[in-house]
């Protein structure tokens, strides 16, 4: 039987890396993408069923090139995982217009462009899409995450809308919405001591009193993409330690 093929953006670190490992361990052929070759090559070295392609999904034409490359290498595409994303900490009076535009290019427009490029193949394979959004989309915060949360809320809405639009074509669309997860994103822009303090504070605000691990989120990405979930579409699944009910 021909192995199923998954394309995972942002696959070099964090949740994307964990998802690539789990898909490959379960018999999928995996193509990961990202802007930096070094972490991609490291992940690909973990399993011969993982390959990589350097791409900036927010750049013009890159979505089409990445999807075409995946199909050229593997001959098919069964799952698209829109995991690549960027965080912007900005308040109303500090936000930079270009930064906000970049945020939406990566978090909203790129998933749309990737799905448009992948759709003909996903219709053939009866494939699925899993978008990685955020619990922040449903739980507004006062620490400058408004624009980030808005971009993820847009992706939540697109997930449900695309699911309704594509159901007749046999293509499922779902999302996972992680809460605070221990990934390299948490370590950007501060000292190790400040990073540790912030992680402790975030964990203390969650009902389960700890941050999530990338593999705990990746598990649900795989489950939603897998054909075993073929009666599930249009769902945004909170994997957040209880953040949205706190």
mmCIF file of C-alpha atoms in Angstrom:
data_model
loop_
_atom_site.group_PDB
_atom_site.id
_atom_site.type_symbol
_atom_site.label_atom_id
_atom_site.label_comp_id
_atom_site.label_asym_id
_atom_site.label_seq_id
_atom_site.Cartn_x
_atom_site.Cartn_y
_atom_site.Cartn_z
ATOM 1 C CA UNK A 1 0.000 0.000 0.000
ATOM 2 C CA UNK A 2 1.296 3.459 -0.877
ATOM 3 C CA UNK A 3 2.244 5.377 2.248
ATOM 4 C CA UNK A 4 0.257 8.479 3.038
ATOM 5 C CA UNK A 5 2.064 11.796 2.682
ATOM 6 C CA UNK A 6 1.907 14.788 5.023
ATOM 7 C CA UNK A 7 3.243 18.298 4.418
ATOM 8 C CA UNK A 8 4.017 20.101 7.681
ATOM 9 C CA UNK A 9 5.029 23.753 7.659
ATOM 10 C CA UNK A 10 7.181 25.104 10.460
ATOM 11 C CA UNK A 11 8.537 21.583 10.902
ATOM 12 C CA UNK A 12 11.995 22.392 12.215
ATOM 13 C CA UNK A 13 11.179 23.040 15.874
ATOM 14 C CA UNK A 14 8.525 22.750 18.538
ATOM 15 C CA UNK A 15 5.089 21.415 17.637
ATOM 16 C CA UNK A 16 5.957 21.029 13.951
ATOM 17 C CA UNK A 17 8.997 18.917 14.748
ATOM 18 C CA UNK A 18 7.023 16.724 17.154
ATOM 19 C CA UNK A 19 4.289 16.295 14.549
ATOM 20 C CA UNK A 20 6.812 15.267 11.885
ATOM 21 C CA UNK A 21 8.272 12.647 14.200
ATOM 22 C CA UNK A 22 4.871 11.244 15.138
ATOM 23 C CA UNK A 23 3.579 11.076 11.570
ATOM 24 C CA UNK A 24 6.755 9.299 10.443
ATOM 25 C CA UNK A 25 6.625 6.868 13.359
ATOM 26 C CA UNK A 26 3.106 5.935 12.276
ATOM 27 C CA UNK A 27 4.102 5.109 8.723
ATOM 28 C CA UNK A 28 3.574 8.403 6.902
ATOM 29 C CA UNK A 29 5.989 9.970 4.464
ATOM 30 C CA UNK A 30 6.611 13.508 5.723
ATOM 31 C CA UNK A 31 7.755 16.706 4.045
ATOM 32 C CA UNK A 32 8.631 19.530 6.444
ATOM 33 C CA UNK A 33 9.335 23.143 5.579
ATOM 34 C CA UNK A 34 10.751 26.198 7.279
ATOM 35 C CA UNK A 35 12.963 29.192 6.648
ATOM 36 C CA UNK A 36 16.135 27.784 8.253
ATOM 37 C CA UNK A 37 17.827 24.711 6.830
ATOM 38 C CA UNK A 38 19.769 23.648 9.919
ATOM 39 C CA UNK A 39 16.822 22.616 12.145
ATOM 40 C CA UNK A 40 15.021 21.066 9.176
ATOM 41 C CA UNK A 41 18.048 18.910 8.347
ATOM 42 C CA UNK A 42 18.312 17.882 11.984
ATOM 43 C CA UNK A 43 14.706 16.685 12.055
ATOM 44 C CA UNK A 44 15.073 14.885 8.726
ATOM 45 C CA UNK A 45 18.080 13.085 10.153
ATOM 46 C CA UNK A 46 15.898 11.498 12.819
ATOM 47 C CA UNK A 47 13.880 9.353 10.418
ATOM 48 C CA UNK A 48 14.408 8.388 6.762
ATOM 49 C CA UNK A 49 10.713 8.994 6.108
ATOM 50 C CA UNK A 50 11.123 12.724 6.833
ATOM 51 C CA UNK A 51 12.372 15.042 4.091
ATOM 52 C CA UNK A 52 12.596 18.798 4.040
ATOM 53 C CA UNK A 53 12.360 21.817 1.775
ATOM 54 C CA UNK A 54 13.481 25.304 2.776
ATOM 55 C CA UNK A 55 10.650 27.768 2.167
ATOM 56 C CA UNK A 56 9.227 31.014 3.502
ATOM 57 C CA UNK A 57 5.511 30.320 3.175
ATOM 58 C CA UNK A 58 4.689 34.029 3.411
ATOM 59 C CA UNK A 59 6.681 34.880 0.264
ATOM 60 C CA UNK A 60 4.933 35.194 -3.098
ATOM 61 C CA UNK A 61 4.726 31.896 -4.960
ATOM 62 C CA UNK A 62 6.326 29.828 -2.179
ATOM 63 C CA UNK A 63 3.126 27.987 -1.241
ATOM 64 C CA UNK A 64 2.647 26.712 -4.783
ATOM 65 C CA UNK A 65 6.330 25.761 -5.068
ATOM 66 C CA UNK A 66 6.306 23.872 -1.764
ATOM 67 C CA UNK A 67 3.188 21.886 -2.581
ATOM 68 C CA UNK A 68 4.459 21.094 -6.085
ATOM 69 C CA UNK A 69 7.793 19.929 -4.648
ATOM 70 C CA UNK A 70 6.045 17.637 -2.167
ATOM 71 C CA UNK A 71 3.939 16.017 -4.875
ATOM 72 C CA UNK A 72 6.941 15.757 -7.197
ATOM 73 C CA UNK A 73 8.931 13.905 -4.512
ATOM 74 C CA UNK A 74 6.178 11.679 -3.137
ATOM 75 C CA UNK A 75 3.625 11.491 -5.929
ATOM 76 C CA UNK A 76 0.685 12.449 -3.711
ATOM 77 C CA UNK A 77 -0.472 14.512 -0.742
ATOM 78 C CA UNK A 78 -2.857 13.282 1.951
ATOM 79 C CA UNK A 79 -2.534 15.835 4.744
ATOM 80 C CA UNK A 80 -1.595 19.488 4.977
ATOM 81 C CA UNK A 81 -0.573 20.728 8.423
ATOM 82 C CA UNK A 82 -0.479 24.529 8.572
ATOM 83 C CA UNK A 83 1.773 24.882 11.597
ATOM 84 C CA UNK A 84 4.083 27.746 10.595
ATOM 85 C CA UNK A 85 3.261 30.860 12.576
ATOM 86 C CA UNK A 86 4.711 33.940 14.171
ATOM 87 C CA UNK A 87 3.949 35.779 17.414
ATOM 88 C CA UNK A 88 3.838 39.563 17.765
ATOM 89 C CA UNK A 89 3.737 41.282 21.144
ATOM 90 C CA UNK A 90 2.294 44.735 20.552
ATOM 91 C CA UNK A 91 -0.288 47.003 22.115
ATOM 92 C CA UNK A 92 -2.500 49.411 20.221
ATOM 93 C CA UNK A 93 -0.060 52.282 20.667
ATOM 94 C CA UNK A 94 3.124 50.293 19.920
ATOM 95 C CA UNK A 95 2.007 48.184 16.952
ATOM 96 C CA UNK A 96 3.955 48.610 13.733
ATOM 97 C CA UNK A 97 1.894 48.345 10.541
ATOM 98 C CA UNK A 98 4.472 46.251 8.694
ATOM 99 C CA UNK A 99 4.813 43.865 11.623
ATOM 100 C CA UNK A 100 1.054 43.406 11.731
ATOM 101 C CA UNK A 101 0.942 42.823 7.969
ATOM 102 C CA UNK A 102 3.699 40.202 8.283
ATOM 103 C CA UNK A 103 1.812 38.526 11.134
ATOM 104 C CA UNK A 104 -1.283 38.103 8.976
ATOM 105 C CA UNK A 105 0.745 37.054 5.918
ATOM 106 C CA UNK A 106 2.208 34.142 7.858
ATOM 107 C CA UNK A 107 -0.664 33.205 10.178
ATOM 108 C CA UNK A 108 -3.629 33.722 7.840
ATOM 109 C CA UNK A 109 -2.735 34.247 4.190
ATOM 110 C CA UNK A 110 -0.095 31.509 3.951
ATOM 111 C CA UNK A 111 -2.461 28.729 5.154
ATOM 112 C CA UNK A 112 -5.021 29.913 2.600
ATOM 113 C CA UNK A 113 -2.462 29.903 -0.209
ATOM 114 C CA UNK A 114 -1.138 26.484 0.790
ATOM 115 C CA UNK A 115 -4.613 24.975 0.900
ATOM 116 C CA UNK A 116 -5.502 26.475 -2.468
ATOM 117 C CA UNK A 117 -2.355 24.952 -3.961
ATOM 118 C CA UNK A 118 -2.890 21.582 -2.273
ATOM 119 C CA UNK A 119 -6.624 21.283 -2.908
ATOM 120 C CA UNK A 120 -6.544 19.509 -6.287
ATOM 121 C CA UNK A 121 -4.386 16.745 -4.818
ATOM 122 C CA UNK A 122 -6.340 16.559 -1.552
ATOM 123 C CA UNK A 123 -9.543 16.054 -3.544
ATOM 124 C CA UNK A 124 -7.928 13.087 -5.290
ATOM 125 C CA UNK A 125 -6.699 11.453 -2.080
ATOM 126 C CA UNK A 126 -9.673 12.399 0.094
ATOM 127 C CA UNK A 127 -7.170 14.163 2.302
ATOM 128 C CA UNK A 128 -7.388 16.485 5.254
ATOM 129 C CA UNK A 129 -6.084 19.768 6.626
ATOM 130 C CA UNK A 130 -5.074 20.554 10.196
ATOM 131 C CA UNK A 131 -4.467 24.192 11.083
ATOM 132 C CA UNK A 132 -2.541 25.107 14.227
ATOM 133 C CA UNK A 133 -4.246 28.103 15.834
ATOM 134 C CA UNK A 134 -4.071 29.179 19.490
ATOM 135 C CA UNK A 135 -6.115 29.225 22.674
ATOM 136 C CA UNK A 136 -5.399 32.981 22.732
ATOM 137 C CA UNK A 137 -7.941 33.325 19.910
ATOM 138 C CA UNK A 138 -10.686 32.405 22.384
ATOM 139 C CA UNK A 139 -9.174 33.928 25.525
ATOM 140 C CA UNK A 140 -8.104 37.558 25.064
ATOM 141 C CA UNK A 141 -5.064 38.557 27.077
ATOM 142 C CA UNK A 142 -3.852 41.901 28.376
ATOM 143 C CA UNK A 143 -0.174 41.363 27.553
ATOM 144 C CA UNK A 144 -0.089 42.637 23.984
ATOM 145 C CA UNK A 145 -1.302 39.564 22.102
ATOM 146 C CA UNK A 146 -4.326 41.219 20.486
ATOM 147 C CA UNK A 147 -3.045 41.124 16.919
ATOM 148 C CA UNK A 148 -1.687 37.597 17.291
ATOM 149 C CA UNK A 149 -4.986 36.448 18.777
ATOM 150 C CA UNK A 150 -6.913 38.154 15.991
ATOM 151 C CA UNK A 151 -4.859 36.359 13.357
ATOM 152 C CA UNK A 152 -5.505 33.004 15.036
ATOM 153 C CA UNK A 153 -9.203 33.791 15.449
ATOM 154 C CA UNK A 154 -9.297 34.433 11.708
ATOM 155 C CA UNK A 155 -7.739 31.006 11.134
ATOM 156 C CA UNK A 156 -10.321 29.432 13.461
ATOM 157 C CA UNK A 157 -13.098 30.952 11.351
ATOM 158 C CA UNK A 158 -11.436 29.898 8.106
ATOM 159 C CA UNK A 159 -11.084 26.366 9.452
ATOM 160 C CA UNK A 160 -14.832 26.071 9.974
ATOM 161 C CA UNK A 161 -15.666 27.836 6.727
ATOM 162 C CA UNK A 162 -13.290 25.719 4.650
ATOM 163 C CA UNK A 163 -14.680 22.583 6.293
ATOM 164 C CA UNK A 164 -18.185 23.524 5.187
ATOM 165 C CA UNK A 165 -16.991 24.527 1.718
ATOM 166 C CA UNK A 166 -14.942 21.388 1.060
ATOM 167 C CA UNK A 167 -17.046 18.697 2.736
ATOM 168 C CA UNK A 168 -18.737 17.853 -0.551
ATOM 169 C CA UNK A 169 -15.333 17.259 -2.123
ATOM 170 C CA UNK A 170 -14.395 14.794 0.612
ATOM 171 C CA UNK A 171 -11.713 17.047 2.156
ATOM 172 C CA UNK A 172 -11.800 17.495 5.935
ATOM 173 C CA UNK A 173 -10.524 20.638 7.682
ATOM 174 C CA UNK A 174 -9.878 20.845 11.426
ATOM 175 C CA UNK A 175 -7.615 22.731 13.809
ATOM 176 C CA UNK A 176 -5.857 22.357 17.125
ATOM 177 C CA UNK A 177 -5.644 25.376 19.424
ATOM 178 C CA UNK A 178 -2.700 24.939 21.813
ATOM 179 C CA UNK A 179 -2.320 26.761 25.073
ATOM 180 C CA UNK A 180 1.111 27.670 26.502
ATOM 181 C CA UNK A 181 3.470 25.022 25.155
ATOM 182 C CA UNK A 182 7.156 24.576 25.977
ATOM 183 C CA UNK A 183 8.669 25.380 22.573
ATOM 184 C CA UNK A 184 11.575 27.605 21.414
ATOM 185 C CA UNK A 185 9.075 30.428 20.837
ATOM 186 C CA UNK A 186 8.924 30.793 24.614
ATOM 187 C CA UNK A 187 12.666 31.497 24.757
ATOM 188 C CA UNK A 188 12.823 34.444 22.372
ATOM 189 C CA UNK A 189 13.683 37.905 23.613
ATOM 190 C CA UNK A 190 14.676 37.392 27.245
ATOM 191 C CA UNK A 191 17.275 36.014 29.607
ATOM 192 C CA UNK A 192 17.050 32.385 30.756
ATOM 193 C CA UNK A 193 15.889 33.644 34.153
ATOM 194 C CA UNK A 194 13.135 35.787 32.628
ATOM 195 C CA UNK A 195 12.063 32.920 30.356
ATOM 196 C CA UNK A 196 11.822 30.582 33.354
ATOM 197 C CA UNK A 197 9.806 33.169 35.276
ATOM 198 C CA UNK A 198 7.360 33.627 32.407
ATOM 199 C CA UNK A 199 6.935 29.885 31.943
ATOM 200 C CA UNK A 200 6.216 29.437 35.639
ATOM 201 C CA UNK A 201 3.667 32.247 35.561
ATOM 202 C CA UNK A 202 1.902 30.832 32.514
ATOM 203 C CA UNK A 203 1.786 27.357 34.035
ATOM 204 C CA UNK A 204 0.404 28.737 37.281
ATOM 205 C CA UNK A 205 -2.531 30.324 35.442
ATOM 206 C CA UNK A 206 -3.646 27.032 33.904
ATOM 207 C CA UNK A 207 -6.074 24.667 35.637
ATOM 208 C CA UNK A 208 -3.639 21.772 35.085
ATOM 209 C CA UNK A 209 -0.793 23.897 36.496
ATOM 210 C CA UNK A 210 1.784 23.057 33.859
ATOM 211 C CA UNK A 211 2.714 23.990 30.314
ATOM 212 C CA UNK A 212 2.115 21.564 27.495
ATOM 213 C CA UNK A 213 4.768 19.590 25.659
ATOM 214 C CA UNK A 214 5.006 19.704 21.832
ATOM 215 C CA UNK A 215 4.275 15.996 21.570
ATOM 216 C CA UNK A 216 1.006 16.404 23.448
ATOM 217 C CA UNK A 217 -0.244 18.820 20.793
ATOM 218 C CA UNK A 218 1.257 16.829 17.899
ATOM 219 C CA UNK A 219 -0.695 13.746 18.996
ATOM 220 C CA UNK A 220 -3.965 15.513 18.233
ATOM 221 C CA UNK A 221 -2.690 16.906 14.942
ATOM 222 C CA UNK A 222 -1.997 13.369 13.783
ATOM 223 C CA UNK A 223 -5.323 12.061 15.057
ATOM 224 C CA UNK A 224 -7.280 14.758 13.222
ATOM 225 C CA UNK A 225 -5.318 14.199 10.004
ATOM 226 C CA UNK A 226 -5.622 10.431 10.121
ATOM 227 C CA UNK A 227 -8.390 8.769 8.062
ATOM 228 C CA UNK A 228 -9.586 7.132 11.290
ATOM 229 C CA UNK A 229 -11.126 10.536 12.068
ATOM 230 C CA UNK A 230 -13.010 10.618 8.769
ATOM 231 C CA UNK A 231 -16.287 11.746 10.402
ATOM 232 C CA UNK A 232 -14.701 14.784 12.064
ATOM 233 C CA UNK A 233 -14.526 18.114 10.274
ATOM 234 C CA UNK A 234 -14.886 21.796 11.106
ATOM 235 C CA UNK A 235 -13.584 21.370 14.660
ATOM 236 C CA UNK A 236 -11.158 23.603 16.564
ATOM 237 C CA UNK A 237 -9.834 21.396 19.332
ATOM 238 C CA UNK A 238 -8.438 23.104 22.424
ATOM 239 C CA UNK A 239 -5.275 21.374 23.636
ATOM 240 C CA UNK A 240 -4.493 23.941 26.281
ATOM 241 C CA UNK A 241 -4.323 22.593 29.823
ATOM 242 C CA UNK A 242 -7.736 24.120 30.474
ATOM 243 C CA UNK A 243 -6.777 27.677 29.488
ATOM 244 C CA UNK A 244 -10.081 28.413 27.751
ATOM 245 C CA UNK A 245 -12.126 27.342 30.787
ATOM 246 C CA UNK A 246 -10.015 29.073 33.446
#
